[in-house]
């Protein structure tokens, strides 16, 4: 007997022991699986419109499922240890691409593709408003990194779908969790309170950027005839928009996580708006201050710097904000025909009002730069007269004296600015109605009240 023979014998015994262990593990799982049966069947309907049925084949240790959902978008089913959307093991289907994939989540972002794909057989079809997905996998796939073992005890089954979108990065329309024993068929839906943070974020941003910001830009554009009051209102509204935008942004970041802002086009646009509006308020503030301080009632045109640059950046941010709101409605499933039509019509109406008022001010106010951009001719003449007299101490004194000498009563002020005030009132009322319709849908979706068949 040589050392080579001895080592060869140990090697053979080790291999045999490993095979026996693997066999015992499979036998143990099979023993748990069988319990007098070779096949287990069951079904669960966690809510109206979403149902799943399954077959466990104990001879092959496989799990085969059929998911039916009343929708036209993506569908998903999975398993989670903590009765939450993450971390979890997920099977996700897309009827538009005809693809079913093995995925997982580790944080509050769109599911990620597993490195090891363990779906053995699969199909997904969409017919007459119903999506049907089938798949087969092993009870124990061996993927310890991303998959969970389906065991003969209660497990947390998670489910989700989007009512209309097959873009798997779009936030689910509905989701839920049920405790299910796939061997006995026992199933109990769990009531999981939805976070109010996404709803707060959506409604706040729609209110600030769908209404307040629009109102804030109307005053400097068409209501300078109110005297210094237009500037105070403009600054006040923009400060409110700034404050609540920061609050809503911090709220969604605390809920979503810092890694979630590049997995969806809505998030990217939102980040752009936040940077342009909230991380550069000092730039806009400086531009606005310079525009105000160096305003000359005798100038014949408006300079590019700082005035037109200040206006242009403000309108650019407003445009991006409208697009971001529409993308956000789509992401959470609030893009119902009524809500979309209401907000898009408001968007187009706002543009139309701006163009119409520009035409009105240009055709009804000629002469100085002051009157052309909304200041009454009395204001312009008063400031010009004082500036030409050169009896002011400094810039602030030059603007203070017209306000002190301007003895117009409220009736006169309103009479001189009757048209833009009436337009603003009508625009504000219509905005409250149209944006209110869209905000109501967003709030309902956030509360989980919107069903796919409503």
Short mmCIF file of C-alpha atoms in Angstrom, two decimals:
data_model
loop_
_atom_site.label_atom_id
_atom_site.label_comp_id
_atom_site.label_asym_id
_atom_site.label_seq_id
_atom_site.Cartn_x
_atom_site.Cartn_y
_atom_site.Cartn_z
CA UNK A 1 0.00 0.00 0.00
CA UNK A 2 1.46 3.32 -1.08
CA UNK A 3 0.68 6.86 0.04
CA UNK A 4 -0.78 7.48 -3.42
CA UNK A 5 -3.26 4.64 -2.92
CA UNK A 6 -4.18 5.91 0.57
CA UNK A 7 -4.80 9.48 -0.70
CA UNK A 8 -6.83 8.15 -3.61
CA UNK A 9 -8.98 6.21 -1.15
CA UNK A 10 -9.61 9.32 1.00
CA UNK A 11 -10.56 11.29 -2.11
CA UNK A 12 -13.08 8.65 -3.18
CA UNK A 13 -14.61 8.57 0.31
CA UNK A 14 -14.92 12.37 0.37
CA UNK A 15 -16.70 12.41 -2.97
CA UNK A 16 -19.02 9.63 -1.78
CA UNK A 17 -19.78 11.52 1.44
CA UNK A 18 -20.60 14.71 -0.52
CA UNK A 19 -22.93 12.80 -2.81
CA UNK A 20 -24.64 11.19 0.18
CA UNK A 21 -25.12 14.65 1.81
CA UNK A 22 -26.63 16.10 -1.35
CA UNK A 23 -28.86 13.08 -1.70
CA UNK A 24 -29.98 13.28 1.93
CA UNK A 25 -30.80 17.00 1.49
CA UNK A 26 -32.92 16.25 -1.57
CA UNK A 27 -34.53 13.29 0.17
CA UNK A 28 -35.30 15.49 3.19
CA UNK A 29 -36.88 18.15 1.00
CA UNK A 30 -38.73 15.48 -0.95
CA UNK A 31 -39.92 13.89 2.31
CA UNK A 32 -41.27 17.26 3.45
CA UNK A 33 -42.74 17.80 0.01
CA UNK A 34 -44.38 14.41 -0.37
CA UNK A 35 -46.19 13.80 2.92
CA UNK A 36 -48.24 11.17 1.13
CA UNK A 37 -48.60 13.25 -2.01
CA UNK A 38 -46.59 13.74 -5.17
CA UNK A 39 -48.31 16.94 -6.30
CA UNK A 40 -49.61 19.97 -4.42
CA UNK A 41 -52.00 22.47 -5.98
CA UNK A 42 -53.29 25.78 -4.71
CA UNK A 43 -54.50 29.24 -5.63
CA UNK A 44 -54.76 32.71 -4.13
CA UNK A 45 -56.64 35.89 -5.06
CA UNK A 46 -55.14 38.70 -2.96
CA UNK A 47 -57.46 41.27 -4.56
CA UNK A 48 -60.03 41.61 -7.33
CA UNK A 49 -58.26 41.48 -10.66
CA UNK A 50 -55.15 39.62 -9.46
CA UNK A 51 -55.04 35.84 -9.05
CA UNK A 52 -52.34 33.18 -8.95
CA UNK A 53 -52.52 29.39 -9.08
CA UNK A 54 -49.67 26.92 -8.71
CA UNK A 55 -48.58 23.28 -8.88
CA UNK A 56 -45.71 21.80 -6.84
CA UNK A 57 -44.27 18.67 -8.42
CA UNK A 58 -42.54 16.73 -5.64
CA UNK A 59 -40.94 14.23 -7.97
CA UNK A 60 -39.06 16.96 -9.81
CA UNK A 61 -39.00 19.48 -6.94
CA UNK A 62 -40.45 22.18 -9.18
CA UNK A 63 -42.86 25.08 -8.65
CA UNK A 64 -45.08 26.03 -11.58
CA UNK A 65 -47.36 29.09 -11.40
CA UNK A 66 -49.94 30.95 -13.47
CA UNK A 67 -50.61 34.64 -12.73
CA UNK A 68 -53.66 36.41 -14.20
CA UNK A 69 -54.10 40.17 -13.88
CA UNK A 70 -56.70 42.55 -15.29
CA UNK A 71 -54.26 45.01 -16.81
CA UNK A 72 -52.27 45.75 -19.94
CA UNK A 73 -48.94 46.53 -18.26
CA UNK A 74 -46.22 44.56 -16.48
CA UNK A 75 -46.96 41.98 -13.76
CA UNK A 76 -44.82 40.59 -10.95
CA UNK A 77 -44.94 38.01 -8.17
CA UNK A 78 -42.30 37.12 -5.62
CA UNK A 79 -41.26 36.10 -2.15
CA UNK A 80 -39.91 38.19 0.70
CA UNK A 81 -38.71 37.41 4.21
CA UNK A 82 -39.88 40.73 5.64
CA UNK A 83 -43.34 41.08 4.04
CA UNK A 84 -42.16 44.07 2.03
CA UNK A 85 -41.18 44.90 -1.52
CA UNK A 86 -37.50 44.66 -0.66
CA UNK A 87 -35.36 42.68 -0.19
CA UNK A 88 -37.22 40.12 -2.28
CA UNK A 89 -37.05 37.40 -4.94
CA UNK A 90 -39.20 38.36 -7.95
CA UNK A 91 -40.51 36.91 -11.21
CA UNK A 92 -41.50 39.79 -13.51
CA UNK A 93 -43.27 39.66 -16.88
CA UNK A 94 -43.63 42.12 -19.76
CA UNK A 95 -46.33 41.30 -22.32
CA UNK A 96 -45.10 43.91 -24.77
CA UNK A 97 -41.72 42.20 -25.07
CA UNK A 98 -43.03 38.71 -24.31
CA UNK A 99 -40.38 38.32 -21.63
CA UNK A 100 -40.45 36.75 -18.16
CA UNK A 101 -37.34 37.29 -16.01
CA UNK A 102 -35.88 36.29 -12.66
CA UNK A 103 -35.23 39.47 -10.67
CA UNK A 104 -34.61 40.76 -7.16
CA UNK A 105 -34.70 43.94 -5.10
CA UNK A 106 -32.41 45.09 -2.31
CA UNK A 107 -33.71 48.64 -1.98
CA UNK A 108 -36.59 50.84 -3.09
CA UNK A 109 -35.72 50.89 -6.79
CA UNK A 110 -36.94 49.01 -9.87
CA UNK A 111 -36.21 45.23 -9.66
CA UNK A 112 -32.77 44.16 -10.90
CA UNK A 113 -32.02 41.20 -13.16
CA UNK A 114 -30.48 38.19 -11.38
CA UNK A 115 -27.04 37.13 -12.55
CA UNK A 116 -28.35 33.55 -12.48
CA UNK A 117 -31.62 33.14 -14.38
CA UNK A 118 -33.64 30.29 -12.83
CA UNK A 119 -36.88 30.48 -14.81
CA UNK A 120 -37.08 27.10 -16.56
CA UNK A 121 -40.20 27.55 -18.69
CA UNK A 122 -42.26 30.71 -19.13
CA UNK A 123 -44.82 32.56 -21.22
CA UNK A 124 -46.75 35.82 -21.04
CA UNK A 125 -49.73 36.96 -23.12
CA UNK A 126 -52.17 39.84 -23.03
CA UNK A 127 -55.74 39.31 -24.27
CA UNK A 128 -58.85 41.46 -23.84
CA UNK A 129 -57.39 43.48 -20.99
CA UNK A 130 -56.05 40.47 -19.07
CA UNK A 131 -52.35 39.58 -18.77
CA UNK A 132 -51.48 35.92 -18.14
CA UNK A 133 -47.98 34.90 -17.07
CA UNK A 134 -46.76 31.34 -16.48
CA UNK A 135 -43.38 30.14 -15.27
CA UNK A 136 -41.61 27.17 -13.72
CA UNK A 137 -38.65 27.11 -11.34
CA UNK A 138 -37.06 24.74 -8.85
CA UNK A 139 -38.20 24.87 -5.25
CA UNK A 140 -34.54 25.46 -4.40
CA UNK A 141 -32.73 27.11 -7.30
CA UNK A 142 -29.38 27.13 -5.54
CA UNK A 143 -29.09 30.89 -6.08
CA UNK A 144 -28.46 31.87 -2.47
CA UNK A 145 -27.63 35.46 -3.47
CA UNK A 146 -30.98 36.45 -5.01
CA UNK A 147 -33.55 33.62 -4.68
CA UNK A 148 -35.55 32.21 -1.77
CA UNK A 149 -36.34 28.51 -1.26
CA UNK A 150 -40.05 27.67 -1.46
CA UNK A 151 -40.62 25.67 1.72
CA UNK A 152 -43.67 23.84 3.22
CA UNK A 153 -44.57 26.62 5.63
CA UNK A 154 -46.11 30.10 5.49
CA UNK A 155 -44.18 32.51 3.26
CA UNK A 156 -44.66 36.16 2.33
CA UNK A 157 -45.89 36.31 -1.25
CA UNK A 158 -45.54 39.77 -2.76
CA UNK A 159 -47.36 40.91 -5.89
CA UNK A 160 -47.49 44.06 -7.99
CA UNK A 161 -48.47 45.32 -11.41
CA UNK A 162 -48.86 48.46 -13.51
CA UNK A 163 -52.30 49.07 -14.99
CA UNK A 164 -51.13 50.24 -18.41
CA UNK A 165 -47.34 50.51 -18.72
CA UNK A 166 -44.91 47.78 -19.77
CA UNK A 167 -41.98 49.96 -18.75
CA UNK A 168 -40.75 47.97 -15.77
CA UNK A 169 -39.12 51.04 -14.22
CA UNK A 170 -42.54 52.65 -13.84
CA UNK A 171 -43.86 52.60 -10.28
CA UNK A 172 -46.54 49.96 -9.65
CA UNK A 173 -50.20 50.91 -9.83
CA UNK A 174 -51.10 48.32 -7.20
CA UNK A 175 -49.10 46.04 -4.93
CA UNK A 176 -49.57 43.93 -1.84
CA UNK A 177 -48.42 41.06 0.36
CA UNK A 178 -50.13 37.83 1.46
CA UNK A 179 -48.96 35.04 3.73
CA UNK A 180 -49.24 31.81 1.72
CA UNK A 181 -48.41 28.19 2.41
CA UNK A 182 -47.89 26.83 -1.09
CA UNK A 183 -48.27 23.24 0.15
CA UNK A 184 -51.50 23.52 2.15
CA UNK A 185 -52.92 26.39 0.06
CA UNK A 186 -53.65 28.56 3.12
CA UNK A 187 -53.57 32.25 2.13
CA UNK A 188 -54.14 35.44 4.11
CA UNK A 189 -53.74 38.94 2.58
CA UNK A 190 -51.76 41.36 4.74
CA UNK A 191 -52.82 44.97 5.10
CA UNK A 192 -49.72 47.09 4.67
CA UNK A 193 -50.24 50.84 5.14
CA UNK A 194 -48.99 52.79 2.17
CA UNK A 195 -46.50 55.53 2.90
CA UNK A 196 -47.97 59.03 2.65
CA UNK A 197 -44.62 60.48 1.53
CA UNK A 198 -45.05 59.86 -2.25
CA UNK A 199 -48.53 61.39 -2.07
CA UNK A 200 -47.25 64.41 -0.15
CA UNK A 201 -44.40 64.81 -2.64
CA UNK A 202 -46.67 64.58 -5.69
CA UNK A 203 -49.43 66.86 -4.45
CA UNK A 204 -46.98 69.45 -3.10
CA UNK A 205 -44.98 69.60 -6.33
CA UNK A 206 -48.16 69.90 -8.42
CA UNK A 207 -49.44 72.70 -6.21
CA UNK A 208 -46.12 74.58 -6.21
CA UNK A 209 -45.18 74.14 -9.87
CA UNK A 210 -48.60 73.69 -11.43
CA UNK A 211 -50.11 76.77 -9.77
CA UNK A 212 -47.95 78.90 -7.48
CA UNK A 213 -45.00 79.22 -9.83
CA UNK A 214 -47.32 80.13 -12.72
CA UNK A 215 -48.93 82.82 -10.57
CA UNK A 216 -45.53 84.07 -9.48
CA UNK A 217 -44.37 84.64 -13.06
CA UNK A 218 -47.58 86.46 -14.06
CA UNK A 219 -46.95 89.48 -11.79
CA UNK A 220 -43.52 90.52 -13.11
CA UNK A 221 -44.64 89.81 -16.68
CA UNK A 222 -47.98 91.67 -16.79
CA UNK A 223 -48.82 93.37 -13.48
CA UNK A 224 -46.00 95.83 -12.93
CA UNK A 225 -48.65 98.50 -13.04
CA UNK A 226 -49.38 97.63 -9.41
CA UNK A 227 -46.26 99.55 -8.47
CA UNK A 228 -43.77 98.06 -6.04
CA UNK A 229 -46.43 95.55 -4.93
CA UNK A 230 -45.79 93.31 -7.96
CA UNK A 231 -42.19 92.79 -6.83
CA UNK A 232 -43.17 91.90 -3.27
CA UNK A 233 -45.79 89.41 -4.47
CA UNK A 234 -43.37 87.86 -6.98
CA UNK A 235 -40.61 87.39 -4.43
CA UNK A 236 -43.04 86.12 -1.79
CA UNK A 237 -44.55 83.47 -4.08
CA UNK A 238 -41.16 82.31 -5.34
CA UNK A 239 -39.90 81.95 -1.76
CA UNK A 240 -42.92 79.78 -0.93
CA UNK A 241 -42.21 77.63 -4.02
CA UNK A 242 -38.55 77.38 -3.02
CA UNK A 243 -39.34 76.36 0.58
CA UNK A 244 -41.91 73.67 -0.23
CA UNK A 245 -39.89 72.30 -3.15
CA UNK A 246 -36.97 71.71 -0.79
CA UNK A 247 -39.26 70.10 1.81
CA UNK A 248 -40.90 67.80 -0.78
CA UNK A 249 -37.52 66.90 -2.29
CA UNK A 250 -36.01 65.99 1.09
CA UNK A 251 -39.12 63.97 1.97
CA UNK A 252 -38.97 61.84 -1.19
CA UNK A 253 -35.21 61.41 -0.86
CA UNK A 254 -35.58 60.14 2.69
CA UNK A 255 -38.14 57.62 1.46
CA UNK A 256 -36.62 56.71 -1.90
CA UNK A 257 -32.94 56.76 -1.01
CA UNK A 258 -30.09 58.57 -2.71
CA UNK A 259 -29.61 55.76 -5.23
CA UNK A 260 -33.03 56.07 -6.79
CA UNK A 261 -32.66 59.20 -8.87
CA UNK A 262 -31.27 57.77 -12.08
CA UNK A 263 -33.48 54.73 -12.62
CA UNK A 264 -36.38 56.69 -14.10
CA UNK A 265 -36.74 59.67 -16.45
CA UNK A 266 -39.11 61.41 -13.98
CA UNK A 267 -36.42 61.29 -11.31
CA UNK A 268 -33.82 62.71 -13.69
CA UNK A 269 -36.07 65.60 -14.74
CA UNK A 270 -36.99 66.24 -11.10
CA UNK A 271 -33.33 66.44 -10.18
CA UNK A 272 -32.75 68.93 -13.01
CA UNK A 273 -35.60 71.13 -11.78
CA UNK A 274 -34.30 70.95 -8.21
CA UNK A 275 -30.79 71.93 -9.29
CA UNK A 276 -31.95 74.75 -11.56
CA UNK A 277 -34.42 76.19 -9.08
CA UNK A 278 -33.23 75.32 -5.60
CA UNK A 279 -29.47 74.95 -5.85
CA UNK A 280 -29.06 78.18 -7.72
CA UNK A 281 -31.50 80.52 -5.91
CA UNK A 282 -28.57 82.81 -5.21
CA UNK A 283 -27.90 83.12 -8.95
CA UNK A 284 -31.54 83.86 -9.74
CA UNK A 285 -31.74 86.12 -6.70
CA UNK A 286 -28.66 88.05 -7.84
CA UNK A 287 -30.00 88.32 -11.39
CA UNK A 288 -33.36 89.51 -10.08
CA UNK A 289 -31.72 92.02 -7.77
CA UNK A 290 -29.51 93.39 -10.56
CA UNK A 291 -32.51 93.58 -12.88
CA UNK A 292 -34.42 95.57 -10.26
CA UNK A 293 -31.52 97.78 -9.20
CA UNK A 294 -30.35 98.80 -12.64
CA UNK A 295 -33.76 99.27 -14.16
CA UNK A 296 -33.87 102.53 -16.10
CA UNK A 297 -37.28 104.06 -16.91
CA UNK A 298 -35.80 105.83 -19.92
CA UNK A 299 -34.28 102.77 -21.61
CA UNK A 300 -35.73 101.84 -25.00
CA UNK A 301 -35.16 98.08 -24.79
CA UNK A 302 -34.66 95.32 -22.24
CA UNK A 303 -31.03 94.17 -21.84
CA UNK A 304 -30.08 90.50 -22.17
CA UNK A 305 -28.15 90.70 -18.89
CA UNK A 306 -29.49 90.55 -16.32
CA UNK A 307 -33.17 90.93 -17.23
CA UNK A 308 -33.73 88.54 -20.12
CA UNK A 309 -31.36 85.95 -18.62
CA UNK A 310 -33.35 86.05 -15.37
CA UNK A 311 -36.65 85.62 -17.23
CA UNK A 312 -35.31 82.91 -19.54
CA UNK A 313 -33.97 80.74 -16.74
CA UNK A 314 -37.24 81.08 -14.86
CA UNK A 315 -39.34 80.02 -17.86
CA UNK A 316 -36.97 77.12 -18.58
CA UNK A 317 -37.37 75.77 -15.05
CA UNK A 318 -41.16 76.15 -15.32
CA UNK A 319 -41.19 74.15 -18.57
CA UNK A 320 -39.07 71.36 -17.05
CA UNK A 321 -41.36 71.32 -14.00
CA UNK A 322 -44.48 70.75 -16.13
CA UNK A 323 -42.79 67.87 -17.97
CA UNK A 324 -41.60 66.39 -14.66
CA UNK A 325 -45.15 66.46 -13.26
CA UNK A 326 -46.52 64.62 -16.30
CA UNK A 327 -43.76 62.00 -16.02
CA UNK A 328 -44.48 61.63 -12.31
CA UNK A 329 -48.19 61.04 -12.99
CA UNK A 330 -47.24 58.34 -15.48
CA UNK A 331 -44.83 56.69 -13.07
CA UNK A 332 -47.31 56.20 -10.24
CA UNK A 333 -50.22 55.24 -12.49
CA UNK A 334 -52.10 58.53 -12.10
CA UNK A 335 -52.04 59.06 -15.87
CA UNK A 336 -55.76 58.46 -16.30
CA UNK A 337 -57.28 60.11 -19.40
CA UNK A 338 -59.14 62.68 -17.30
CA UNK A 339 -56.14 63.64 -15.18
CA UNK A 340 -53.76 63.84 -18.14
CA UNK A 341 -56.22 65.84 -20.26
CA UNK A 342 -56.86 68.26 -17.40
CA UNK A 343 -53.20 68.96 -16.69
CA UNK A 344 -52.09 69.09 -20.34
CA UNK A 345 -54.92 71.52 -21.17
CA UNK A 346 -53.81 73.66 -18.22
CA UNK A 347 -50.24 73.56 -19.55
CA UNK A 348 -51.36 74.67 -23.03
CA UNK A 349 -53.75 77.26 -21.59
CA UNK A 350 -50.91 78.77 -19.54
CA UNK A 351 -48.74 79.08 -22.64
CA UNK A 352 -51.65 80.61 -24.56
CA UNK A 353 -52.33 83.15 -21.82
CA UNK A 354 -48.66 84.16 -21.73
CA UNK A 355 -48.54 84.67 -25.50
CA UNK A 356 -51.86 86.53 -25.51
CA UNK A 357 -50.85 88.86 -22.69
CA UNK A 358 -47.51 89.57 -24.37
CA UNK A 359 -49.43 90.65 -27.47
CA UNK A 360 -51.82 92.74 -25.39
CA UNK A 361 -49.11 94.61 -23.47
CA UNK A 362 -47.14 95.23 -26.65
CA UNK A 363 -50.15 96.57 -28.58
CA UNK A 364 -51.61 98.66 -25.74
CA UNK A 365 -48.45 100.08 -24.15
CA UNK A 366 -45.94 101.87 -26.29
CA UNK A 367 -43.09 104.21 -25.49
CA UNK A 368 -40.91 103.61 -22.44
CA UNK A 369 -39.68 100.20 -21.33
CA UNK A 370 -41.67 100.65 -18.15
CA UNK A 371 -45.04 100.94 -19.84
CA UNK A 372 -44.29 98.24 -22.39
CA UNK A 373 -43.74 95.66 -19.65
CA UNK A 374 -46.81 96.43 -17.63
CA UNK A 375 -46.08 99.56 -15.57
CA UNK A 376 -48.71 102.22 -15.97
CA UNK A 377 -47.66 105.31 -17.88
CA UNK A 378 -48.28 107.36 -14.71
CA UNK A 379 -45.65 105.25 -12.90
CA UNK A 380 -43.19 105.64 -15.73
CA UNK A 381 -43.71 109.41 -16.00
CA UNK A 382 -43.42 109.83 -12.23
CA UNK A 383 -40.15 107.88 -11.96
CA UNK A 384 -38.74 109.57 -15.06
CA UNK A 385 -39.60 113.04 -13.71
CA UNK A 386 -37.90 112.40 -10.38
CA UNK A 387 -34.85 110.77 -11.96
CA UNK A 388 -34.41 113.71 -14.32
CA UNK A 389 -34.71 116.13 -11.41
CA UNK A 390 -31.77 114.27 -9.88
CA UNK A 391 -32.96 115.08 -6.33
CA UNK A 392 -32.62 111.55 -4.97
CA UNK A 393 -29.82 110.41 -2.66
CA UNK A 394 -29.32 106.94 -4.13
CA UNK A 395 -31.07 104.19 -6.12
CA UNK A 396 -33.39 103.16 -3.28
CA UNK A 397 -34.37 106.76 -2.73
CA UNK A 398 -35.19 107.09 -6.45
CA UNK A 399 -37.64 104.18 -6.21
CA UNK A 400 -39.00 105.22 -2.82
CA UNK A 401 -40.02 108.72 -3.92
CA UNK A 402 -42.39 107.59 -6.68
CA UNK A 403 -44.07 105.30 -4.18
CA UNK A 404 -44.39 108.16 -1.69
CA UNK A 405 -45.68 110.60 -4.30
CA UNK A 406 -47.98 108.10 -5.98
CA UNK A 407 -51.29 108.96 -4.30
CA UNK A 408 -53.46 106.77 -6.50
CA UNK A 409 -56.26 105.05 -4.61
CA UNK A 410 -57.04 101.36 -4.96
CA UNK A 411 -59.81 102.03 -7.46
CA UNK A 412 -57.44 103.87 -9.79
CA UNK A 413 -54.81 101.13 -9.55
CA UNK A 414 -57.35 98.44 -10.43
CA UNK A 415 -58.79 100.53 -13.23
CA UNK A 416 -55.37 101.01 -14.82
CA UNK A 417 -54.63 97.27 -14.57
CA UNK A 418 -58.15 95.97 -15.16
CA UNK A 419 -57.39 93.63 -18.07
CA UNK A 420 -54.36 91.80 -16.61
CA UNK A 421 -56.09 91.50 -13.21
CA UNK A 422 -59.21 89.98 -14.77
CA UNK A 423 -57.07 87.59 -16.83
CA UNK A 424 -55.09 86.61 -13.72
CA UNK A 425 -58.28 85.97 -11.75
CA UNK A 426 -59.70 83.79 -14.50
CA UNK A 427 -56.43 81.94 -14.92
CA UNK A 428 -56.12 81.33 -11.18
CA UNK A 429 -59.68 79.97 -10.92
CA UNK A 430 -59.29 77.72 -13.95
CA UNK A 431 -55.93 76.50 -12.64
CA UNK A 432 -57.42 75.54 -9.29
CA UNK A 433 -60.06 73.46 -11.07
CA UNK A 434 -57.87 71.79 -13.70
CA UNK A 435 -54.83 71.13 -11.53
CA UNK A 436 -57.17 70.13 -8.71
CA UNK A 437 -58.59 67.34 -10.88
CA UNK A 438 -55.10 65.95 -11.51
CA UNK A 439 -54.05 66.35 -7.86
CA UNK A 440 -57.15 64.44 -6.74
CA UNK A 441 -56.15 61.46 -8.92
CA UNK A 442 -52.58 61.59 -7.62
CA UNK A 443 -53.86 61.63 -4.02
CA UNK A 444 -56.19 58.68 -4.68
CA UNK A 445 -53.45 56.63 -6.31
CA UNK A 446 -51.16 57.42 -3.39
CA UNK A 447 -53.80 56.23 -0.95
CA UNK A 448 -54.29 53.04 -2.94
CA UNK A 449 -57.89 53.70 -3.92
CA UNK A 450 -57.49 53.53 -7.69
CA UNK A 451 -58.26 50.09 -9.15
CA UNK A 452 -57.28 49.05 -12.65
CA UNK A 453 -60.91 48.56 -13.68
CA UNK A 454 -62.17 51.90 -12.39
#
